[in-house]
Short mmCIF file of C-alpha atoms in Angstrom, two decimals:
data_model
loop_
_atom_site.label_atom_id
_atom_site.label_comp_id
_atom_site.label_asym_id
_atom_site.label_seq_id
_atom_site.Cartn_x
_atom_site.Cartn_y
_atom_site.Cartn_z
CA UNK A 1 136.82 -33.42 59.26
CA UNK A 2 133.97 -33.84 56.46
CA UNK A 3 133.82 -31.58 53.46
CA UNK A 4 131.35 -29.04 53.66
CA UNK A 5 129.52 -27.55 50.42
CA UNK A 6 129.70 -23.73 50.49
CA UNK A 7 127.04 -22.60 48.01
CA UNK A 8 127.88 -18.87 47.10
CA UNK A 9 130.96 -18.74 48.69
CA UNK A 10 131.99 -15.75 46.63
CA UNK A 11 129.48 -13.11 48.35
CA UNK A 12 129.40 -11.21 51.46
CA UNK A 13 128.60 -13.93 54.31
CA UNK A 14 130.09 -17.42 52.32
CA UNK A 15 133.59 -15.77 52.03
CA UNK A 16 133.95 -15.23 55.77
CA UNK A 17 131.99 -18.42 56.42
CA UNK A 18 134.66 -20.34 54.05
CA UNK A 19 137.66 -18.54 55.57
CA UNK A 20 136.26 -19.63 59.10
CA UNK A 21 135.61 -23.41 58.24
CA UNK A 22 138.80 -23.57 56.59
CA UNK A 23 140.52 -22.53 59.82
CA UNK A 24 138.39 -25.10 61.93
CA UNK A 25 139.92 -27.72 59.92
CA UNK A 26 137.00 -28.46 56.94
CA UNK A 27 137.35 -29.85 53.61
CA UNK A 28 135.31 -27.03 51.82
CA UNK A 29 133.78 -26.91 48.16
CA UNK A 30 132.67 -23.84 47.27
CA UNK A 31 130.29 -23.12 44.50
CA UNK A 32 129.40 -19.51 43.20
CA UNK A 33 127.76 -18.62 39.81
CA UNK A 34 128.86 -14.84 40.45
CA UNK A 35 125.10 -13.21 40.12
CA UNK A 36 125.65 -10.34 37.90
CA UNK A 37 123.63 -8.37 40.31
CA UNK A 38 127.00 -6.68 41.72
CA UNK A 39 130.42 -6.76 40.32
CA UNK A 40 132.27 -10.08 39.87
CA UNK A 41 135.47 -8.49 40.89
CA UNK A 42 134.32 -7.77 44.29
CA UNK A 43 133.20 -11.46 44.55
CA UNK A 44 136.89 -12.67 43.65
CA UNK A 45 138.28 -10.03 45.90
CA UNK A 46 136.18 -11.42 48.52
CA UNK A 47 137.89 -15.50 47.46
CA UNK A 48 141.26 -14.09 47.86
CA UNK A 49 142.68 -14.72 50.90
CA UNK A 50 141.55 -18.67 50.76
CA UNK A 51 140.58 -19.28 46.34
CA UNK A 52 144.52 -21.16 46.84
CA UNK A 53 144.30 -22.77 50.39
CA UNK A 54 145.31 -26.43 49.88
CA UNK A 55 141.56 -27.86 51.70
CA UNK A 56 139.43 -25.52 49.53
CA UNK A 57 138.30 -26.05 46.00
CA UNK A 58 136.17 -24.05 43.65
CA UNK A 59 133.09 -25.06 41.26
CA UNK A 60 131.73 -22.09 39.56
CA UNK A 61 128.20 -23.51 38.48
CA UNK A 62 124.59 -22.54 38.24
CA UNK A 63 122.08 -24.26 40.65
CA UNK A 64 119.33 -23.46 38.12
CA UNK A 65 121.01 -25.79 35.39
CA UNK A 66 119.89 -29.14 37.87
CA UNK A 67 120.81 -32.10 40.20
CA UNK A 68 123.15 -33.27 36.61
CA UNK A 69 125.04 -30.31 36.62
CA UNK A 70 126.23 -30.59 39.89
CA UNK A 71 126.58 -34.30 39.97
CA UNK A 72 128.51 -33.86 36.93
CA UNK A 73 130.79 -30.52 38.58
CA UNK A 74 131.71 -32.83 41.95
CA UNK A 75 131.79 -36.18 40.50
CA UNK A 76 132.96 -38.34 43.42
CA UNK A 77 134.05 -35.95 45.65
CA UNK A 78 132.35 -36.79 49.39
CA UNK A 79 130.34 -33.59 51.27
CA UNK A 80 129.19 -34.51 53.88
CA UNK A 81 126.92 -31.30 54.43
CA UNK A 82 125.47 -28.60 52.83
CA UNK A 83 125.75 -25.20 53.89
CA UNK A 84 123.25 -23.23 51.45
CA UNK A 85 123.76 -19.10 51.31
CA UNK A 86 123.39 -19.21 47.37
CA UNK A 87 120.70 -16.60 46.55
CA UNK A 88 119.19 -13.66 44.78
CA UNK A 89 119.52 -11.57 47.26
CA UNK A 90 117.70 -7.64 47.77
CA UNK A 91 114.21 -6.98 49.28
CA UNK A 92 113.72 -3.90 47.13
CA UNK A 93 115.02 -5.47 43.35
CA UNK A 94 112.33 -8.76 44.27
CA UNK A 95 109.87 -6.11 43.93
CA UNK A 96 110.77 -5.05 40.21
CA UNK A 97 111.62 -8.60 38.89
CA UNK A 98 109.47 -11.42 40.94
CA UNK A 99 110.48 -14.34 38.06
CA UNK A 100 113.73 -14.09 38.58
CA UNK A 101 113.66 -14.41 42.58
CA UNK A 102 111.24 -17.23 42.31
CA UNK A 103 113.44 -18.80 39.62
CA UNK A 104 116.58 -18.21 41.66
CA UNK A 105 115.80 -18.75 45.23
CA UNK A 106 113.15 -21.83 44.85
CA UNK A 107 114.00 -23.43 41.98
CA UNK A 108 117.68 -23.61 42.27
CA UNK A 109 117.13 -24.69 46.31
CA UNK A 110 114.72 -27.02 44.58
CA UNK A 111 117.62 -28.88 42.41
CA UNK A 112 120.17 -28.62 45.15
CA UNK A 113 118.01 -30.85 47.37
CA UNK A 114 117.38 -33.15 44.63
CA UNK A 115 120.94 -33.71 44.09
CA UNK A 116 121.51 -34.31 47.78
CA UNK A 117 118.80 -36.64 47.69
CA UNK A 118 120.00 -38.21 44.83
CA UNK A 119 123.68 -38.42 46.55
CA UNK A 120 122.60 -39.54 50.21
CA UNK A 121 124.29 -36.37 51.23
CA UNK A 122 121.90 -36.05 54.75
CA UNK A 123 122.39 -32.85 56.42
CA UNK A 124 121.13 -29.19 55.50
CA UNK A 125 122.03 -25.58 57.07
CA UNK A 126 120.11 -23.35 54.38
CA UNK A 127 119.76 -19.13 54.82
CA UNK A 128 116.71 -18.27 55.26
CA UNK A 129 115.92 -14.52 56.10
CA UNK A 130 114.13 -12.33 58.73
CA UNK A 131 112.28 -10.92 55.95
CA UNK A 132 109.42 -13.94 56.43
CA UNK A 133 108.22 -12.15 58.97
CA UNK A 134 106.59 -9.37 57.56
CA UNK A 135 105.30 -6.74 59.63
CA UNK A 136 104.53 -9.59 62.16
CA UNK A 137 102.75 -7.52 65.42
CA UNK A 138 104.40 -10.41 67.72
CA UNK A 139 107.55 -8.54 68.31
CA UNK A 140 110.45 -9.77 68.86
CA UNK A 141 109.74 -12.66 66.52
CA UNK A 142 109.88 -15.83 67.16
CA UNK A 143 110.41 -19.57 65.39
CA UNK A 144 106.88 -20.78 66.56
CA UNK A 145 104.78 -18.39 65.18
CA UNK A 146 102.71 -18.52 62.02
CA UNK A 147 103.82 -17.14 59.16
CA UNK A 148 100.73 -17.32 56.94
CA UNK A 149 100.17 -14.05 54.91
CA UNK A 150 103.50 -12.69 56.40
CA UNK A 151 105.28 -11.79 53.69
CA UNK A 152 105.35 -8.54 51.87
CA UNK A 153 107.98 -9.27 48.86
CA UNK A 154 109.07 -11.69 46.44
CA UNK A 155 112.32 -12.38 48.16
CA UNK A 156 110.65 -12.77 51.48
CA UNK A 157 108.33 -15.57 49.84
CA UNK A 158 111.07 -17.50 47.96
CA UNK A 159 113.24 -17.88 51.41
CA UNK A 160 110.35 -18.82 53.30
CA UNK A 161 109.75 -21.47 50.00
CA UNK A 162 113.08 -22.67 50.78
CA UNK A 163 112.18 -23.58 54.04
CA UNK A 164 109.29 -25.37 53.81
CA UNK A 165 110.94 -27.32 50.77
CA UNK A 166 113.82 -28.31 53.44
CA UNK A 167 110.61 -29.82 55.48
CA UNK A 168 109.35 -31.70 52.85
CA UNK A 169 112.99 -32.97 52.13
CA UNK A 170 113.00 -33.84 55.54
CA UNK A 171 109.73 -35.62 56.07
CA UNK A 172 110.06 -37.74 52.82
CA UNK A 173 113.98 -38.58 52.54
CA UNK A 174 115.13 -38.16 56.34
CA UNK A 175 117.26 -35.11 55.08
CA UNK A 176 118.65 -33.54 58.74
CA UNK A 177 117.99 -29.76 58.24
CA UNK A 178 119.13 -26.65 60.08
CA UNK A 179 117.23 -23.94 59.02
CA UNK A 180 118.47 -20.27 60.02
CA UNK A 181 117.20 -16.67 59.63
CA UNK A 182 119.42 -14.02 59.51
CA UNK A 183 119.00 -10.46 60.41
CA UNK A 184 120.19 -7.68 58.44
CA UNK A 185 123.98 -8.93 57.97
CA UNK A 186 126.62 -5.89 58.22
CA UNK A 187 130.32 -6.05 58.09
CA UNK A 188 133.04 -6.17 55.64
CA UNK A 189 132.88 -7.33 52.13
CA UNK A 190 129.24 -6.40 52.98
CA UNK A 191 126.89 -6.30 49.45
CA UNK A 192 127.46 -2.44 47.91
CA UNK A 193 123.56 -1.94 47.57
CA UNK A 194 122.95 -2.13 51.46
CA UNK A 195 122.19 0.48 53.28
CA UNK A 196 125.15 0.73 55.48
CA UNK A 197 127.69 0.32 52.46
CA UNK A 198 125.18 3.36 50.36
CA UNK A 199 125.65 5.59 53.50
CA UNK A 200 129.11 5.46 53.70
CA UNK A 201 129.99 5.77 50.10
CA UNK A 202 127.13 8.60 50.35
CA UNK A 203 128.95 10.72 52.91
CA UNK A 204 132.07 10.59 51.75
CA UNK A 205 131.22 11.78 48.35
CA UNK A 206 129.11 14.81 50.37
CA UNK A 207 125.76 13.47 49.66
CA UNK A 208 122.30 13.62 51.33
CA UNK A 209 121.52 10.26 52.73
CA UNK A 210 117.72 9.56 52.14
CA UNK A 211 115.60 8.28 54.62
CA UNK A 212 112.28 6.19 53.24
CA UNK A 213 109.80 6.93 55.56
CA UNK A 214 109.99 8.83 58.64
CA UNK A 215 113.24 7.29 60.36
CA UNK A 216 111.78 5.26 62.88
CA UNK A 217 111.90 2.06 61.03
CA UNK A 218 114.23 -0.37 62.72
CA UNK A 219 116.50 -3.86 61.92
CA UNK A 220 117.91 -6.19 63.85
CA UNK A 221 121.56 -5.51 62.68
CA UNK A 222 123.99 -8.66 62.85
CA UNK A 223 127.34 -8.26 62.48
CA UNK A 224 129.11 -11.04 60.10
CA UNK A 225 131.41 -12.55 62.41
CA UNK A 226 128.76 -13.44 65.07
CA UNK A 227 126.24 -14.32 62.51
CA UNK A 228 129.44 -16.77 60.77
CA UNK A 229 129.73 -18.18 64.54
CA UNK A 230 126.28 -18.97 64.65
CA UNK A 231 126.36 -20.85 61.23
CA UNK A 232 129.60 -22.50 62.25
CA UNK A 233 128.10 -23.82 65.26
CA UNK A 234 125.36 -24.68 63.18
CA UNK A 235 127.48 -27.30 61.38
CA UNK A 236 129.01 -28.90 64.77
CA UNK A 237 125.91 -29.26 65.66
CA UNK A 238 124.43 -30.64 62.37
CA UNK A 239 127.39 -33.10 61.99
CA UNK A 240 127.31 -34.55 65.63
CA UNK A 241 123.12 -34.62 65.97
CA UNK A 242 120.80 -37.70 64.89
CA UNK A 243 118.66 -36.15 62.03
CA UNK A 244 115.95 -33.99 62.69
CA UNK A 245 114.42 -30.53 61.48
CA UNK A 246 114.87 -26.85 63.56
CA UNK A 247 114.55 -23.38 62.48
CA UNK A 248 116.72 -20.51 64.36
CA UNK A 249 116.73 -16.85 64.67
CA UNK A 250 120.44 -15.82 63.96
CA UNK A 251 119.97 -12.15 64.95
CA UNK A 252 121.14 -9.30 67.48
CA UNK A 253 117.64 -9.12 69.64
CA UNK A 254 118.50 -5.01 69.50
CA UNK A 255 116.29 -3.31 66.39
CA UNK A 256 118.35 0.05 65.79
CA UNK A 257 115.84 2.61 64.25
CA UNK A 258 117.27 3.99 61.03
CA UNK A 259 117.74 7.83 62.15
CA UNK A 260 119.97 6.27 64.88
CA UNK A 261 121.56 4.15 62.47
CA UNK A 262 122.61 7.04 60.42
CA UNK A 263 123.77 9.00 62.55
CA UNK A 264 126.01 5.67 64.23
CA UNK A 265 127.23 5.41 60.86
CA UNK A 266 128.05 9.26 60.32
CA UNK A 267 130.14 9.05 63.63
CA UNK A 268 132.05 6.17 62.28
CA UNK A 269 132.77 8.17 59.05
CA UNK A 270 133.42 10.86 60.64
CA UNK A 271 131.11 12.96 58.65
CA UNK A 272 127.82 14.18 60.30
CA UNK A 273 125.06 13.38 57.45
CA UNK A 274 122.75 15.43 55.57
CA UNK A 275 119.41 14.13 55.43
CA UNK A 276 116.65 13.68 52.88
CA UNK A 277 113.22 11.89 53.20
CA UNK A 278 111.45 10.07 50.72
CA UNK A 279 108.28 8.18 50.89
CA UNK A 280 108.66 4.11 52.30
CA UNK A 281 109.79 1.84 50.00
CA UNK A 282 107.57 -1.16 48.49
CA UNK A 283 107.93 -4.38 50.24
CA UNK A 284 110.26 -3.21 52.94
CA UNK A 285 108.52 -3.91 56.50
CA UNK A 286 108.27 -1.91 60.19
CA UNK A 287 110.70 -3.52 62.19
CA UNK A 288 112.86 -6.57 62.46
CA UNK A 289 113.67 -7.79 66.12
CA UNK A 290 114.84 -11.39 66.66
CA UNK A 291 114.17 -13.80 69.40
CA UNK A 292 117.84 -15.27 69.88
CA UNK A 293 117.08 -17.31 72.82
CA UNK A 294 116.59 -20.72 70.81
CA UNK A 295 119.78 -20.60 69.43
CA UNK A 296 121.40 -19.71 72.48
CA UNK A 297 120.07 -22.80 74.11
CA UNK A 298 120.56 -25.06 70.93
CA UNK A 299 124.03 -23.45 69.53
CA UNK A 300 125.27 -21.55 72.41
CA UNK A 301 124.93 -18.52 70.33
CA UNK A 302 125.83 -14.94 71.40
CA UNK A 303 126.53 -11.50 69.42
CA UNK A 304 129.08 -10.13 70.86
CA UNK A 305 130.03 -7.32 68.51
CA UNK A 306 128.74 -3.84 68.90
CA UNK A 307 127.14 -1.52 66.33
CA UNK A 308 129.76 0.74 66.77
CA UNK A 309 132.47 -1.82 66.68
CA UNK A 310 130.92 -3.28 63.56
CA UNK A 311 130.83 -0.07 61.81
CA UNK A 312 134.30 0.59 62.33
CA UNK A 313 135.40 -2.62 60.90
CA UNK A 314 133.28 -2.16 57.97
CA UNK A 315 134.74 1.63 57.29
CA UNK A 316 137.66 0.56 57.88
CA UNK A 317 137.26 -2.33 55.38
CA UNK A 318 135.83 0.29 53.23
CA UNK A 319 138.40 2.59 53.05
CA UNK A 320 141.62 -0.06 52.60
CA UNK A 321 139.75 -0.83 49.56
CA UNK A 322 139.24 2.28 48.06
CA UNK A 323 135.38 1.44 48.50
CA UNK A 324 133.17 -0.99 46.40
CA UNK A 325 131.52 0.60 43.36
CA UNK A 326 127.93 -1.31 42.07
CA UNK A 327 129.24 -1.92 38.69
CA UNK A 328 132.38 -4.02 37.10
#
């Protein structure tokens, strides 16, 4: 098997991705420079059940300090693909501090495809995020449409950056690239500024949960174990392909509006929730609702986890580790 390079393999998706890989058999290097934007003990928490497996190795690096920083960090070691989560993540904190997204999310993608470049390393699966869609009318959304003036916040605009950066890698250098958006992740180890983890933590300390807007907004909620299987098969399909460029929908093609949500989340708890409604938040958009169908046909790709299932895992998660507070 190649090695793969994990960026952010600390954080909510890369740990389960790396613990998956690592169980198909992959070399994996994973690279994290623990974002101060939530705890860096939850981040090694989430590295502990592989941080020691004999095929995994750990680089904790910057993207933002450049292509000679990394070749420096790996030296000689061979990857043989790229699997690129590593981002400032958060619709809502893009809002208050655009620089640092844009400094982040392009720039740092920016280097990381230099280096690759530089390295002959030839084959991309980068995040990318259902936030590029805006508040898109064409619903569900779709790969093909166009995304000019879609989106509505910083972080939206630096993943959708990313991706047309992975085209121009690919149209000048040949770089084979796999581009994926994902759909409102949820699971354990899930991010503790989320919406699911706030609700949870919410109810059991006998808070109101509030609801921004008027509860009918909806997301396409994901839950990390399908959304790993569709990056995983991402890779097999990246490593045995002749190079070429696709974008995919990695989503559950069921929007949940968040009243329902709530209340799915209350059940799980066990707690029925109190609610309180604020105005709509800036940046956050309508609905998200993926078309899955082209990665079905490309990936074989199918959720097959539940809301209700998912929640359970994450409470459960939640609970056998006394919850996950924002701050070290």
């Amino acid at each position: 098997m190649p090695s793969v390079l994990v960026t952010g393999c600390a954080g909510f998706i890369g740990s389960h991705l790396c613990e998956r890989l690592l169980a198909d058999g992959y070399q994996v290097v994973g690279l994290d420079n623990f974002d101060p934007f939530y705890a860096r003990s939850l981040k090694q928490d989430n590295m502990g059940g592989f941080l020691q497996h004999p095929s995994f190795r750990f680089l904790e690096l910057d993207l933002r300090a450049g292509s000679e920083a990394l070749t420096q960090a790996l030296g000689a070691t061979p990857i043989g693909l790229v699997v690129h989560l590593a981002a400032k993540a958060g619709v809502g904190p893009s809002v208050r501090e655009p620089a640092a997204y844009l400094d982040n999310n392009v720039l740092g993608t920016t280097h990381l495809l230099e280096w690759m470049r530089q390295q002959g390393i030839g084959k991309l699966f980068f995040a990318s995020s259902s936030s590029v869609y805006g508040n898109s009318p064409q619903r569900p959304f779709r790969e093909d449409q166009s995304l000019l003036q879609a989106c509505i916040s910083p972080y939206a605009a630096s993943k959708l950056a990313g991706e047309q950066l992975t085209y121009t890698y690919h149209h000048l250098y040949g770089l084979s690239v796999l581009n994926a958006r994902f759909f409102t992740v949820f699971g354990p180890r899930q991010r503790p500024d989320l919406a699911i983890h706030k609700f949870v933590r919410l109810l059991q300390a006998g808070e109101p949960i509030p609801v921004f807007g008027d509860g009918t907004t909806a997301r396409d909620y994901t839950y990390v174990g399908d959304t790993v299987e569709g990056i995983a098969r991402g890779v097999a399909y990246l490593l045995s392909q002749p190079p070429g460029f696709e974008t995919i929908n990695l989503g559950n093609s069921h929007p949940v509006a968040l009243l329902e949500l709530i209340h799915a989340v209350g059940e799980a708890v066990g707690i029925a929730p109190q609610l309180v409604f604020q105005p709509m938040q800036a940046g956050d958009v309508d609905v998200t609702y993926a078309d899955s169908s082209k990665a079905q046909a490309l990936l074989g790709y199918a959720p097959q986890t539940s809301l209700a299932e998912g929640l359970r895992q994450f409470v459960s998660w939640q609970q056998n580790t006394n919850g996950s507070p924002l701050q070290a």
